[in-house]
Backbone as ProteinMPNN parsed JSONL, in Angstrom:
{"seq_chain_A": "MRLIGFTSAIEAINYLEAHEVDLIISDMRMPEMSGDKFLARASAIAPHTVRILLTGYSDFDATISAINEVASIATWRNPGTIPS", "coords_chain_A": {"N_chain_A": [[0.773, -1.383, -0.096], [0.431, 2.358, -0.778], [0.722, 5.375, 0.209], [0.039, 9.284, -0.394], [0.036, 12.367, -0.625], [-1.549, 15.945, -1.856], [-1.475, 18.627, -1.474], [-2.691, 20.582, -2.75], [-5.545, 20.515, -4.814], [-5.859, 20.674, -7.53], [-2.683, 19.648, -7.355], [-4.099, 17.28, -7.631], [-5.742, 16.576, -9.073], [-3.861, 16.247, -11.301], [-2.438, 14.306, -10.632], [-3.986, 12.351, -10.703], [-4.65, 11.867, -13.392], [-2.692, 10.748, -14.34], [-2.029, 8.235, -13.242], [-3.126, 5.521, -11.318], [-5.732, 5.546, -8.531], [-6.606, 3.694, -5.532], [-8.646, 4.87, -3.664], [-10.419, 8.334, -2.981], [-9.819, 10.722, -0.511], [-11.128, 12.923, 0.428], [-11.483, 16.395, 2.313], [-14.111, 18.744, 2.822], [-13.873, 21.723, 2.584], [-11.438, 23.163, 1.44], [-8.677, 25.317, 0.141], [-8.695, 25.843, -2.737], [-10.69, 24.939, -4.69], [-14.503, 24.062, -3.952], [-14.313, 20.41, -1.846], [-16.332, 18.589, -2.789], [-16.376, 19.611, -5.709], [-14.099, 18.926, -6.274], [-14.358, 16.283, -5.885], [-15.637, 15.362, -8.046], [-14.513, 15.651, -9.966], [-12.698, 14.543, -9.729], [-14.11, 11.862, -9.863], [-14.748, 11.976, -13.087], [-12.308, 11.182, -13.863], [-12.057, 8.809, -12.99], [-13.941, 6.599, -12.592], [-13.84, 4.692, -11.156], [-13.453, 4.635, -8.784], [-12.921, 4.802, -4.482], [-14.24, 7.191, -3.171], [-14.084, 9.402, -1.009], [-15.461, 11.596, 1.817], [-15.075, 14.503, 3.968], [-15.985, 16.431, 6.367], [-16.065, 19.397, 8.725], [-17.801, 21.178, 8.744], [-20.851, 22.692, 9.487], [-22.664, 22.632, 7.425], [-24.684, 20.412, 6.67], [-26.651, 19.85, 4.511], [-25.859, 20.537, 1.813], [-23.65, 19.077, 1.655], [-24.619, 16.816, 1.938], [-25.659, 16.97, -0.841], [-23.541, 17.223, -2.556], [-22.56, 14.724, -2.137], [-24.719, 12.954, -3.129], [-24.346, 14.094, -5.987], [-21.723, 13.22, -6.164], [-21.633, 11.121, -5.82], [-20.214, 9.54, -2.835], [-18.781, 6.931, -0.989], [-19.005, 7.202, 2.52], [-19.689, 9.678, 4.259], [-17.631, 11.887, 6.78], [-18.893, 13.453, 9.459], [-16.92, 16.16, 11.217], [-15.81, 17.569, 14.387], [-16.913, 14.639, 15.6], [-18.972, 11.037, 15.546], [-17.527, 8.329, 14.423], [-19.247, 6.922, 12.126], [-21.29, 3.334, 12.992]], "CA_chain_A": [[0.127, -0.274, 0.43], [1.006, 3.905, -0.78], [-0.37, 6.65, 0.505], [-0.174, 10.313, -1.173], [-1.18, 13.266, -0.111], [-1.676, 16.911, -1.96], [-1.984, 20.09, -0.161], [-3.454, 21.396, -3.763], [-6.579, 19.665, -5.759], [-4.929, 20.841, -8.744], [-1.752, 18.496, -8.592], [-4.526, 15.813, -7.403], [-5.861, 16.499, -9.876], [-3.182, 15.923, -12.24], [-1.787, 12.944, -11.06], [-4.94, 11.287, -11.309], [-4.548, 12.05, -15.505], [-1.642, 10.167, -14.838], [-2.097, 7.258, -11.945], [-4.704, 5.061, -10.7], [-5.5, 5.017, -7.501], [-8.187, 3.042, -5.169], [-9.515, 5.813, -2.766], [-9.3, 9.465, -3.088], [-10.509, 11.11, 0.342], [-11.507, 14.889, 0.916], [-11.987, 17.25, 2.928], [-15.939, 19.655, 1.884], [-13.473, 23.196, 2.512], [-10.099, 23.573, 0.654], [-8.562, 26.323, -0.61], [-8.406, 26.087, -4.536], [-12.552, 24.402, -4.676], [-14.482, 22.55, -2.481], [-14.35, 18.765, -2.139], [-17.638, 18.221, -4.316], [-16.004, 19.844, -7.014], [-12.194, 18.245, -6.274], [-14.847, 15.124, -6.284], [-16.619, 15.073, -9.067], [-13.723, 15.91, -11.257], [-11.952, 13.013, -10.425], [-14.442, 10.644, -11.004], [-14.804, 11.916, -13.903], [-11.565, 10.496, -14.74], [-11.505, 7.388, -12.066], [-15.081, 7.005, -11.99], [-14.216, 3.203, -10.14], [-12.128, 4.923, -7.908], [-13.933, 4.625, -3.765], [-14.629, 8.229, -2.887], [-14.925, 9.414, 1.198], [-15.327, 13.508, 2.467], [-15.094, 14.692, 5.798], [-16.359, 17.908, 6.559], [-16.162, 19.56, 9.831], [-18.744, 22.832, 8.977], [-22.344, 22.202, 9.642], [-24.042, 23.243, 6.394], [-25.048, 18.954, 5.766], [-27.257, 20.347, 3.475], [-24.572, 21.381, 1.192], [-22.622, 18.003, 2.114], [-25.828, 15.67, 1.077], [-25.676, 17.257, -1.894], [-22.545, 16.854, -3.143], [-22.955, 12.858, -2.039], [-25.472, 12.948, -4.025], [-23.592, 14.864, -7.411], [-19.928, 12.293, -7.071], [-21.198, 9.07, -4.87], [-18.958, 8.877, -2.229], [-19.557, 5.392, -0.623], [-19.525, 7.487, 3.691], [-18.84, 10.706, 4.432], [-18.218, 11.969, 7.953], [-19.401, 15.364, 10.326], [-16.14, 16.117, 12.05], [-15.854, 16.519, 14.814], [-17.995, 13.595, 15.248], [-18.326, 10.104, 16.054], [-17.854, 7.399, 13.53], [-20.622, 5.658, 11.87], [-21.128, 1.766, 13.46]], "C_chain_A": [[0.966, 0.778, -0.347], [0.161, 4.91, -0.539], [0.318, 7.82, 0.229], [-0.763, 11.237, -1.018], [-0.721, 14.601, -0.288], [-1.621, 17.693, -0.621], [-2.646, 20.868, -1.702], [-4.702, 19.801, -5.029], [-5.773, 20.109, -7.261], [-3.938, 19.3, -8.961], [-2.39, 17.214, -7.842], [-4.936, 15.396, -7.723], [-5.774, 15.895, -11.019], [-2.345, 14.344, -12.2], [-3.144, 11.984, -11.0], [-5.272, 11.433, -12.629], [-3.606, 10.864, -15.263], [-1.651, 8.77, -13.951], [-3.286, 6.777, -12.641], [-4.678, 5.444, -9.01], [-6.741, 4.291, -6.625], [-9.374, 4.019, -4.252], [-9.219, 6.579, -2.793], [-9.687, 9.414, -1.491], [-9.819, 12.658, 0.693], [-11.52, 16.048, 2.354], [-13.173, 18.554, 2.154], [-14.609, 21.303, 1.512], [-12.306, 22.685, 2.504], [-9.887, 24.847, -0.701], [-8.771, 26.675, -2.082], [-9.829, 25.798, -5.077], [-12.221, 22.872, -4.468], [-14.641, 21.015, -3.047], [-15.464, 18.084, -2.586], [-16.869, 18.224, -4.74], [-14.841, 19.639, -6.953], [-13.583, 16.424, -7.148], [-15.139, 14.476, -7.239], [-15.635, 15.403, -10.275], [-13.033, 14.728, -10.712], [-13.234, 11.424, -10.091], [-14.811, 10.573, -11.625], [-13.416, 11.267, -15.26], [-11.459, 9.449, -13.456], [-12.301, 7.054, -11.833], [-15.449, 5.195, -11.108], [-13.746, 3.275, -9.216], [-13.266, 5.227, -5.953], [-12.978, 6.305, -3.621], [-14.693, 9.215, -1.1], [-14.631, 11.222, 1.039], [-16.126, 13.198, 3.716], [-15.146, 16.248, 5.636], [-16.911, 17.857, 8.174], [-17.522, 20.929, 9.802], [-20.834, 21.928, 8.799], [-23.217, 21.837, 8.757], [-23.697, 21.59, 5.162], [-26.189, 19.184, 4.517], [-26.356, 20.104, 2.264], [-23.492, 19.7, 0.72], [-23.67, 16.497, 1.462], [-25.728, 16.177, -0.473], [-24.757, 16.879, -2.915], [-22.089, 14.711, -2.782], [-23.446, 12.486, -3.176], [-24.755, 12.991, -5.879], [-21.784, 13.036, -7.67], [-20.431, 11.006, -6.373], [-20.117, 8.952, -4.289], [-19.268, 8.213, -1.28], [-19.665, 5.995, 1.079], [-19.002, 9.099, 3.503], [-18.957, 11.006, 6.275], [-17.433, 13.01, 9.412], [-17.528, 14.514, 11.137], [-15.958, 17.736, 12.615], [-17.652, 15.846, 15.061], [-18.096, 12.629, 15.795], [-18.38, 9.218, 14.863], [-18.441, 6.715, 13.53], [-19.903, 4.145, 12.415], [-21.61, 1.328, 11.819]], "O_chain_A": [[2.102, 0.43, -0.668], [-0.927, 5.181, -1.048], [1.492, 7.673, 0.571], [-1.984, 11.269, -1.172], [0.165, 15.002, 0.466], [-1.685, 17.498, 0.593], [-3.147, 21.965, -1.456], [-4.503, 18.737, -5.615], [-5.027, 19.278, -7.781], [-4.015, 18.39, -9.787], [-1.688, 16.277, -7.461], [-5.124, 14.199, -7.506], [-6.622, 15.304, -11.688], [-1.888, 13.601, -13.068], [-3.049, 10.805, -11.342], [-6.388, 11.023, -12.946], [-3.751, 9.924, -16.045], [-0.73, 8.129, -14.458], [-3.999, 7.071, -13.601], [-3.623, 5.589, -8.393], [-7.865, 4.367, -7.121], [-10.596, 3.878, -4.217], [-7.995, 6.696, -2.718], [-9.888, 8.295, -1.019], [-8.754, 13.192, 1.002], [-11.661, 15.565, 3.478], [-12.946, 19.11, 1.079], [-14.534, 21.817, 0.396], [-11.963, 21.853, 3.343], [-10.452, 25.15, -1.752], [-9.004, 27.826, -2.449], [-10.152, 26.518, -6.021], [-13.132, 22.048, -4.388], [-14.946, 20.578, -4.157], [-15.388, 16.864, -2.733], [-16.145, 17.234, -4.641], [-14.246, 20.321, -7.787], [-13.612, 15.851, -8.237], [-14.996, 13.264, -7.398], [-16.031, 15.396, -11.441], [-12.828, 13.845, -11.545], [-12.963, 10.225, -10.161], [-15.492, 9.558, -11.771], [-13.381, 11.045, -16.471], [-10.328, 9.5, -12.972], [-12.279, 6.834, -10.622], [-16.487, 4.678, -10.696], [-13.467, 2.274, -8.557], [-14.328, 5.829, -6.107], [-11.794, 6.579, -3.814], [-15.677, 9.396, -0.383], [-13.825, 11.837, 0.341], [-16.983, 12.466, 4.211], [-14.477, 17.006, 4.933], [-17.634, 17.048, 8.755], [-17.999, 21.442, 10.814], [-21.502, 21.065, 8.23], [-24.189, 21.094, 8.896], [-23.165, 21.398, 4.068], [-26.29, 18.327, 3.639], [-26.436, 18.927, 1.914], [-22.855, 19.456, -0.305], [-23.363, 15.532, 0.761], [-25.759, 15.234, -1.264], [-25.076, 16.319, -3.963], [-21.394, 13.87, -3.352], [-22.877, 11.86, -4.07], [-24.749, 12.074, -6.7], [-21.258, 12.371, -8.563], [-19.756, 9.978, -6.346], [-19.118, 8.443, -4.796], [-20.084, 8.723, -0.512], [-20.591, 5.327, 1.54], [-18.122, 9.525, 2.755], [-19.88, 10.607, 6.985], [-16.351, 13.193, 9.97], [-17.115, 13.386, 11.405], [-15.938, 18.76, 11.933], [-18.807, 16.226, 14.869], [-17.437, 12.669, 16.834], [-19.406, 9.365, 14.199], [-18.582, 5.848, 14.392], [-18.724, 3.791, 12.379], [-21.69, 0.144, 11.494]]}, "name": "protein", "num_of_chains": 1, "seq": "MRLIGFTSAIEAINYLEAHEVDLIISDMRMPEMSGDKFLARASAIAPHTVRILLTGYSDFDATISAINEVASIATWRNPGTIPS"}
């Protein structure tokens, strides 16, 4: 297993265009683009990759909308409890 992290959504998108990945974890709030927009782009590049969206903000309606748009399989509210 290999873990690769990015502080730039654009760099992550560029990496996805050149490499296969099994899992993408993104925060909802990022400086260059929101997590839902990032995961939508990532989904278009790598549609079979598992996507997880993290959020620490209370705008849960926007998060649910993002889940529906990019078909992430899990979302954790932070701080909070991990679902069982």
